[in-house]
């Protein structure tokens, strides 16, 4: 089975995941396991505040976590999350959130898409810019140096994403997703080969396709409902993806990708799409 059960095992548990990343020499936020109230107090004494308390398993879209700003926040966070295995991480004062999506073939060949920048709203991914504004060859190389050892270690086959914090040009790994990822959806129209196609190529043992970008792209998630179809399709370079899900508050029901020759010509189209998406649904 590709990717391996080991990849799932590692990515399902934030403590195992961060421990392995550190063993591989990939930087992460400093962290401690928290299994009871005394170990939470001990972890706070070591890591300091602010910090983020997270369930080790089962979290997504920022669910199952609480930011501890001050000692007064600890009791409430503990009563909300306590009782299951937890992890405490030092709060990372990042400049931006980035991610890198990569694919590893059966023969071990790895190809990476350009590093992208992610903007979240209320814990949910809202916007991905591809490539990330300001990314240069050095930053791309550092991001690749974070994901390559992980994929090799797991003998990974298929597409994988690694979420990163950019702290003044230094990258810290936050978490991996052992699958095609929302921050890679732009590749459908924005790259020579999409993450979905390369995932299939990898698993089938076929040669990988080029991960180069076609110009600049942005992906806007539609959360809680879809924007006006005709208005979106009238925007130059815009493509609407409707997942066919029942709209519900806070639920991703589709996305819009905007593609243009370069970042400057992308901007007006992206502004218009953001306006249309915000006018719909959750706003
Ligand atoms: N140690 C940290 N320091 C600062 N911010 C953090 C930290 N950990 C998480 N965050 C913030 O919370 C968001 C969600 O955290 P994380 O990715 O670990 O959880 P998740 O629930 O799996 O999220 P998602 O499903 O959106 O990827 C991050 O994108 C980041 O904005
Ligand atoms: Mg995440």
CSV table of C-alpha atoms and ligand atoms in Angstrom, one decimal:
chain,number,residue,atom,x,y,z
A,1,UNK,CA,0.0,0.0,0.0
A,2,UNK,CA,1.4,3.4,-0.9
A,3,UNK,CA,2.0,5.6,0.9
A,4,UNK,CA,3.0,3.2,3.7
A,5,UNK,CA,1.1,2.6,6.9
A,6,UNK,CA,4.2,4.0,8.7
A,7,UNK,CA,3.6,7.4,7.1
A,8,UNK,CA,0.0,7.4,8.4
A,9,UNK,CA,1.2,6.3,11.8
A,10,UNK,CA,3.7,9.1,12.1
A,11,UNK,CA,1.5,11.8,10.8
A,12,UNK,CA,-1.5,10.8,13.0
A,13,UNK,CA,0.4,11.6,16.2
A,14,UNK,CA,1.9,15.1,16.6
A,15,UNK,CA,4.4,13.9,19.2
A,16,UNK,CA,5.8,11.0,17.1
A,17,UNK,CA,5.8,13.4,14.1
A,18,UNK,CA,7.8,16.1,15.7
A,19,UNK,CA,10.2,13.7,17.4
A,20,UNK,CA,11.0,12.1,14.0
A,21,UNK,CA,11.4,15.5,12.3
A,22,UNK,CA,13.9,16.5,15.0
A,23,UNK,CA,15.8,13.2,14.7
A,24,UNK,CA,16.1,13.9,11.0
A,25,UNK,CA,17.6,17.3,11.7
A,26,UNK,CA,14.5,19.2,10.6
A,27,UNK,CA,13.7,22.1,13.0
A,28,UNK,CA,10.3,22.3,14.8
A,29,UNK,CA,8.9,24.4,17.6
A,30,UNK,CA,10.3,23.1,20.9
A,31,UNK,CA,7.7,20.7,22.4
A,32,UNK,CA,6.9,18.4,25.4
A,33,UNK,CA,4.5,15.5,25.8
A,34,UNK,CA,1.6,16.3,28.1
A,35,UNK,CA,-0.3,13.4,29.7
A,36,UNK,CA,-1.7,14.9,32.9
A,37,UNK,CA,-1.9,18.2,34.7
A,38,UNK,CA,1.5,18.0,36.4
A,39,UNK,CA,3.2,17.3,33.1
A,40,UNK,CA,1.4,20.4,31.6
A,41,UNK,CA,2.8,22.6,34.4
A,42,UNK,CA,6.2,21.0,33.9
A,43,UNK,CA,6.1,21.6,30.1
A,44,UNK,CA,5.1,25.3,30.7
A,45,UNK,CA,8.0,25.7,33.1
A,46,UNK,CA,10.4,24.5,30.4
A,47,UNK,CA,8.8,26.0,27.2
A,48,UNK,CA,7.4,29.2,28.7
A,49,UNK,CA,4.3,31.1,27.4
A,50,UNK,CA,2.8,31.8,25.0
A,51,UNK,CA,2.5,28.2,23.9
A,52,UNK,CA,0.0,26.0,22.0
A,53,UNK,CA,-1.6,23.0,23.6
A,54,UNK,CA,-2.8,20.4,21.1
A,55,UNK,CA,-4.3,16.9,21.1
A,56,UNK,CA,-1.7,14.5,19.8
A,57,UNK,CA,-4.3,12.8,17.5
A,58,UNK,CA,-7.4,13.8,15.5
A,59,UNK,CA,-7.1,17.6,15.1
A,60,UNK,CA,-7.7,19.5,11.9
A,61,UNK,CA,-8.5,23.0,10.9
A,62,UNK,CA,-7.2,24.2,14.2
A,63,UNK,CA,-9.7,22.0,16.2
A,64,UNK,CA,-8.3,20.3,19.3
A,65,UNK,CA,-5.9,23.1,20.2
A,66,UNK,CA,-5.7,26.1,22.5
A,67,UNK,CA,-3.3,29.0,22.7
A,68,UNK,CA,-2.0,29.7,26.2
A,69,UNK,CA,-1.1,33.3,26.3
A,70,UNK,CA,-0.8,33.7,30.1
A,71,UNK,CA,-1.0,31.5,33.2
A,72,UNK,CA,-4.7,32.4,33.6
A,73,UNK,CA,-5.5,30.5,30.3
A,74,UNK,CA,-4.2,27.2,31.5
A,75,UNK,CA,-7.1,25.9,33.6
A,76,UNK,CA,-9.6,26.6,30.8
A,77,UNK,CA,-7.4,24.9,28.1
A,78,UNK,CA,-6.9,21.9,30.4
A,79,UNK,CA,-10.6,21.4,31.1
A,80,UNK,CA,-11.3,21.7,27.3
A,81,UNK,CA,-8.6,19.4,26.1
A,82,UNK,CA,-7.3,17.3,29.1
A,83,UNK,CA,-8.0,13.6,29.3
A,84,UNK,CA,-6.4,12.6,26.0
A,85,UNK,CA,-2.7,12.5,25.1
A,86,UNK,CA,-1.6,16.1,24.4
A,87,UNK,CA,1.5,18.0,23.2
A,88,UNK,CA,2.6,21.5,24.3
A,89,UNK,CA,4.5,23.5,21.7
A,90,UNK,CA,6.2,26.8,22.1
A,91,UNK,CA,4.3,29.5,20.2
A,92,UNK,CA,6.3,30.3,17.0
A,93,UNK,CA,6.3,34.1,16.2
A,94,UNK,CA,6.3,33.3,12.4
A,95,UNK,CA,6.3,35.9,9.7
A,96,UNK,CA,4.3,33.7,7.4
A,97,UNK,CA,3.1,30.2,7.0
A,98,UNK,CA,4.4,28.3,4.0
A,99,UNK,CA,4.1,24.7,2.8
A,100,UNK,CA,5.9,22.5,0.4
A,101,UNK,CA,4.2,19.7,-1.6
A,102,UNK,CA,6.4,17.0,-2.9
A,103,UNK,CA,6.1,13.7,-4.7
A,104,UNK,CA,8.3,10.6,-4.3
A,105,UNK,CA,8.3,7.9,-6.9
A,106,UNK,CA,8.7,4.1,-6.4
A,107,UNK,CA,12.4,4.4,-7.4
A,108,UNK,CA,13.0,7.1,-4.8
A,109,UNK,CA,13.0,10.1,-7.2
A,110,UNK,CA,11.6,13.2,-5.5
A,111,UNK,CA,10.1,16.3,-7.2
A,112,UNK,CA,8.9,19.4,-5.3
A,113,UNK,CA,6.4,22.0,-6.4
A,114,UNK,CA,7.3,25.7,-5.6
A,115,UNK,CA,6.9,26.7,-1.9
A,116,UNK,CA,3.6,28.4,-1.3
A,117,UNK,CA,2.3,30.8,1.3
A,118,UNK,CA,-0.9,30.0,3.2
A,119,UNK,CA,-3.2,32.5,5.0
A,120,UNK,CA,-5.7,31.1,7.5
A,121,UNK,CA,-8.9,32.6,8.8
A,122,UNK,CA,-10.5,31.3,12.0
A,123,UNK,CA,-8.2,28.3,11.8
A,124,UNK,CA,-9.1,27.3,8.2
A,125,UNK,CA,-7.0,27.7,5.1
A,126,UNK,CA,-8.4,30.7,3.1
A,127,UNK,CA,-5.7,31.6,0.6
A,128,UNK,CA,-2.7,30.0,-1.0
A,129,UNK,CA,-0.3,32.0,-3.1
A,130,UNK,CA,1.9,30.0,-5.5
A,131,UNK,CA,4.8,30.6,-5.6
A,132,UNK,CA,5.0,32.2,-2.2
A,133,UNK,CA,5.7,36.0,-2.6
A,134,UNK,CA,9.4,36.7,-2.1
A,135,UNK,CA,10.5,33.0,-2.2
A,136,UNK,CA,14.0,32.7,-3.7
A,137,UNK,CA,16.1,29.7,-4.6
A,138,UNK,CA,17.6,29.6,-1.1
A,139,UNK,CA,14.3,29.4,0.6
A,140,UNK,CA,13.0,26.8,-1.9
A,141,UNK,CA,16.2,24.8,-1.2
A,142,UNK,CA,15.6,25.0,2.6
A,143,UNK,CA,12.0,23.9,2.3
A,144,UNK,CA,13.1,21.0,0.1
A,145,UNK,CA,15.8,20.1,2.7
A,146,UNK,CA,13.0,19.8,5.3
A,147,UNK,CA,10.7,17.4,3.3
A,148,UNK,CA,13.3,15.2,1.4
A,149,UNK,CA,14.8,13.4,4.5
A,150,UNK,CA,11.2,12.8,5.8
A,151,UNK,CA,10.1,11.2,2.5
A,152,UNK,CA,13.3,9.1,2.3
A,153,UNK,CA,13.0,8.0,6.0
A,154,UNK,CA,9.4,6.9,5.4
A,155,UNK,CA,10.3,5.3,2.1
A,156,UNK,CA,7.3,7.3,1.0
A,157,UNK,CA,5.6,6.8,-2.4
A,158,UNK,CA,3.1,9.5,-3.5
A,159,UNK,CA,2.3,13.1,-2.7
A,160,UNK,CA,3.0,14.6,0.7
A,161,UNK,CA,2.8,18.1,2.1
A,162,UNK,CA,4.9,19.7,4.9
A,163,UNK,CA,3.6,22.8,6.6
A,164,UNK,CA,6.3,25.3,7.6
A,165,UNK,CA,6.6,28.4,9.6
A,166,UNK,CA,8.9,31.1,8.2
A,167,UNK,CA,10.7,32.8,11.1
A,168,UNK,CA,12.9,35.4,9.6
A,169,UNK,CA,14.0,33.2,6.8
A,170,UNK,CA,14.5,30.2,9.1
A,171,UNK,CA,12.0,27.4,8.4
A,172,UNK,CA,10.4,25.3,11.2
A,173,UNK,CA,8.3,22.3,10.3
A,174,UNK,CA,4.8,22.3,11.8
A,175,UNK,CA,3.1,19.1,10.5
A,176,UNK,CA,3.0,16.8,7.5
A,177,UNK,CA,0.0,15.6,5.6
A,178,UNK,CA,0.6,12.2,3.9
A,179,UNK,CA,-1.6,13.0,0.9
A,180,UNK,CA,-2.5,15.5,-1.7
A,181,UNK,CA,-3.1,18.7,0.2
A,182,UNK,CA,-5.4,21.7,0.1
A,183,UNK,CA,-2.3,24.0,-0.3
A,184,UNK,CA,-1.5,22.0,-3.5
A,185,UNK,CA,-4.9,22.4,-5.2
A,186,UNK,CA,-3.5,25.3,-7.3
A,187,UNK,CA,-1.4,22.8,-9.2
A,188,UNK,CA,-4.4,21.6,-11.2
A,189,UNK,CA,-4.3,24.7,-13.3
A,190,UNK,CA,-1.1,26.3,-12.0
A,191,UNK,CA,1.6,23.7,-12.6
A,192,UNK,CA,2.7,21.5,-15.5
A,193,UNK,CA,1.6,18.4,-13.6
A,194,UNK,CA,-1.0,18.6,-10.8
A,195,UNK,CA,-0.4,17.0,-7.4
A,196,UNK,CA,-3.3,14.5,-8.2
A,197,UNK,CA,-1.7,13.3,-11.5
A,198,UNK,CA,1.7,13.0,-9.9
A,199,UNK,CA,0.3,11.0,-7.0
A,200,UNK,CA,-1.1,8.5,-9.4
A,201,UNK,CA,2.0,8.4,-11.5
A,202,UNK,CA,4.1,7.7,-8.3
A,203,UNK,CA,1.9,5.0,-7.0
A,204,UNK,CA,1.7,3.3,-10.4
A,205,UNK,CA,5.5,3.4,-10.8
A,206,UNK,CA,5.2,5.7,-13.8
A,207,UNK,CA,7.7,8.6,-14.5
A,208,UNK,CA,6.8,11.8,-12.6
A,209,UNK,CA,5.7,14.9,-14.5
A,210,UNK,CA,7.2,18.3,-14.2
A,211,UNK,CA,6.3,20.2,-11.0
A,212,UNK,CA,7.2,23.6,-12.5
A,213,UNK,CA,4.6,26.4,-12.1
A,214,UNK,CA,2.9,28.0,-15.0
A,215,UNK,CA,3.2,31.7,-14.1
A,216,UNK,CA,1.7,32.7,-10.8
A,217,UNK,CA,-1.4,31.3,-9.1
A,218,UNK,CA,-3.6,31.7,-6.1
A,219,UNK,CA,-6.2,29.4,-4.6
A,220,UNK,CA,-9.1,30.7,-2.5
A,221,UNK,CA,-11.1,28.3,-0.4
A,222,UNK,CA,-14.8,28.6,-0.4
A,223,UNK,CA,-15.9,28.1,3.1
A,224,UNK,CA,-19.6,27.7,4.1
A,225,UNK,CA,-20.9,28.2,0.5
A,226,UNK,CA,-19.9,28.9,-3.1
A,227,UNK,CA,-19.6,32.3,-4.7
A,228,UNK,CA,-21.7,33.4,-7.7
A,229,UNK,CA,-20.6,31.0,-10.5
A,230,UNK,CA,-20.9,33.3,-13.5
A,231,UNK,CA,-19.2,36.2,-11.7
A,232,UNK,CA,-16.2,34.0,-10.8
A,233,UNK,CA,-15.9,32.5,-14.3
A,234,UNK,CA,-15.9,36.0,-15.8
A,235,UNK,CA,-12.7,36.8,-13.9
A,236,UNK,CA,-9.7,36.3,-16.2
A,237,UNK,CA,-7.7,33.2,-15.3
A,238,UNK,CA,-10.2,32.0,-12.7
A,239,UNK,CA,-11.4,28.4,-12.3
A,240,UNK,CA,-14.1,27.3,-10.0
A,241,UNK,CA,-14.1,23.9,-8.3
A,242,UNK,CA,-17.4,22.8,-6.7
A,243,UNK,CA,-17.0,19.8,-4.4
A,244,UNK,CA,-20.8,19.0,-4.5
A,245,UNK,CA,-21.0,19.1,-0.7
A,246,UNK,CA,-23.9,20.4,1.4
A,247,UNK,CA,-23.0,23.9,2.5
A,248,UNK,CA,-22.5,24.2,6.3
A,249,UNK,CA,-20.9,26.9,8.3
A,250,UNK,CA,-17.1,26.5,8.5
A,251,UNK,CA,-17.1,23.7,5.8
A,252,UNK,CA,-14.9,23.8,2.7
A,253,UNK,CA,-17.2,23.3,-0.2
A,254,UNK,CA,-15.0,24.3,-3.1
A,255,UNK,CA,-12.2,26.5,-4.2
A,256,UNK,CA,-11.3,29.0,-6.9
A,257,UNK,CA,-7.9,29.0,-8.5
A,258,UNK,CA,-6.7,32.1,-10.4
A,259,UNK,CA,-3.8,31.8,-12.8
A,260,UNK,CA,-1.8,34.6,-14.6
A,261,UNK,CA,1.5,35.1,-16.4
A,262,UNK,CA,3.1,36.7,-13.3
A,263,UNK,CA,2.4,37.9,-9.8
A,264,UNK,CA,1.6,41.5,-10.8
A,265,UNK,CA,-1.0,40.5,-13.3
A,266,UNK,CA,-2.5,38.0,-10.9
A,267,UNK,CA,-3.3,40.6,-8.3
A,268,UNK,CA,-6.4,42.3,-9.7
A,269,UNK,CA,-8.0,39.0,-10.6
A,270,UNK,CA,-7.3,37.7,-7.1
A,271,UNK,CA,-8.7,40.8,-5.5
A,272,UNK,CA,-12.0,40.3,-7.5
A,273,UNK,CA,-12.2,36.6,-6.6
A,274,UNK,CA,-11.6,37.3,-2.9
A,275,UNK,CA,-14.4,39.9,-3.0
A,276,UNK,CA,-16.8,37.4,-4.6
A,277,UNK,CA,-15.9,34.6,-2.2
A,278,UNK,CA,-16.3,36.9,0.8
A,279,UNK,CA,-19.7,38.1,-0.4
A,280,UNK,CA,-20.9,34.5,-0.3
A,281,UNK,CA,-21.5,32.2,2.6
A,282,UNK,CA,-19.5,32.7,5.8
A,283,UNK,CA,-18.0,35.9,4.5
B,1,LIG,N1,3.5,26.2,17.7
B,1,LIG,C1,2.8,27.1,17.0
B,1,LIG,N2,3.1,28.5,17.1
B,1,LIG,C2,2.3,29.4,16.5
B,1,LIG,N3,1.2,29.1,15.8
B,1,LIG,C3,0.9,27.8,15.7
B,1,LIG,C4,1.6,26.7,16.3
B,1,LIG,N4,1.0,25.6,16.0
B,1,LIG,C5,-0.1,25.9,15.3
B,1,LIG,N5,-0.2,27.2,15.0
B,1,LIG,C6,-1.2,27.8,14.2
B,1,LIG,O1,-2.4,27.0,14.2
B,1,LIG,C7,-2.7,26.5,12.9
B,1,LIG,C8,-3.2,25.1,13.0
B,1,LIG,O2,-2.2,24.3,13.6
B,1,LIG,P1,-1.9,22.8,13.0
B,1,LIG,O3,-1.5,22.9,11.5
B,1,LIG,O4,-0.8,22.2,13.9
B,1,LIG,O5,-3.2,22.1,13.3
B,1,LIG,P2,-4.3,21.5,12.3
B,1,LIG,O6,-5.6,21.5,13.1
B,1,LIG,O7,-3.9,20.2,11.8
B,1,LIG,O8,-4.5,22.5,11.2
B,1,LIG,P3,-4.9,22.3,9.6
B,1,LIG,O9,-5.8,21.2,9.5
B,1,LIG,O10,-5.4,23.6,9.2
B,1,LIG,O11,-3.5,22.0,9.0
B,1,LIG,C9,-1.4,26.7,12.2
B,1,LIG,O12,-1.6,26.8,10.8
B,1,LIG,C10,-0.8,28.0,12.8
B,1,LIG,O13,-1.4,29.1,12.2
B,2,LIG,MG1,-1.9,22.4,9.8
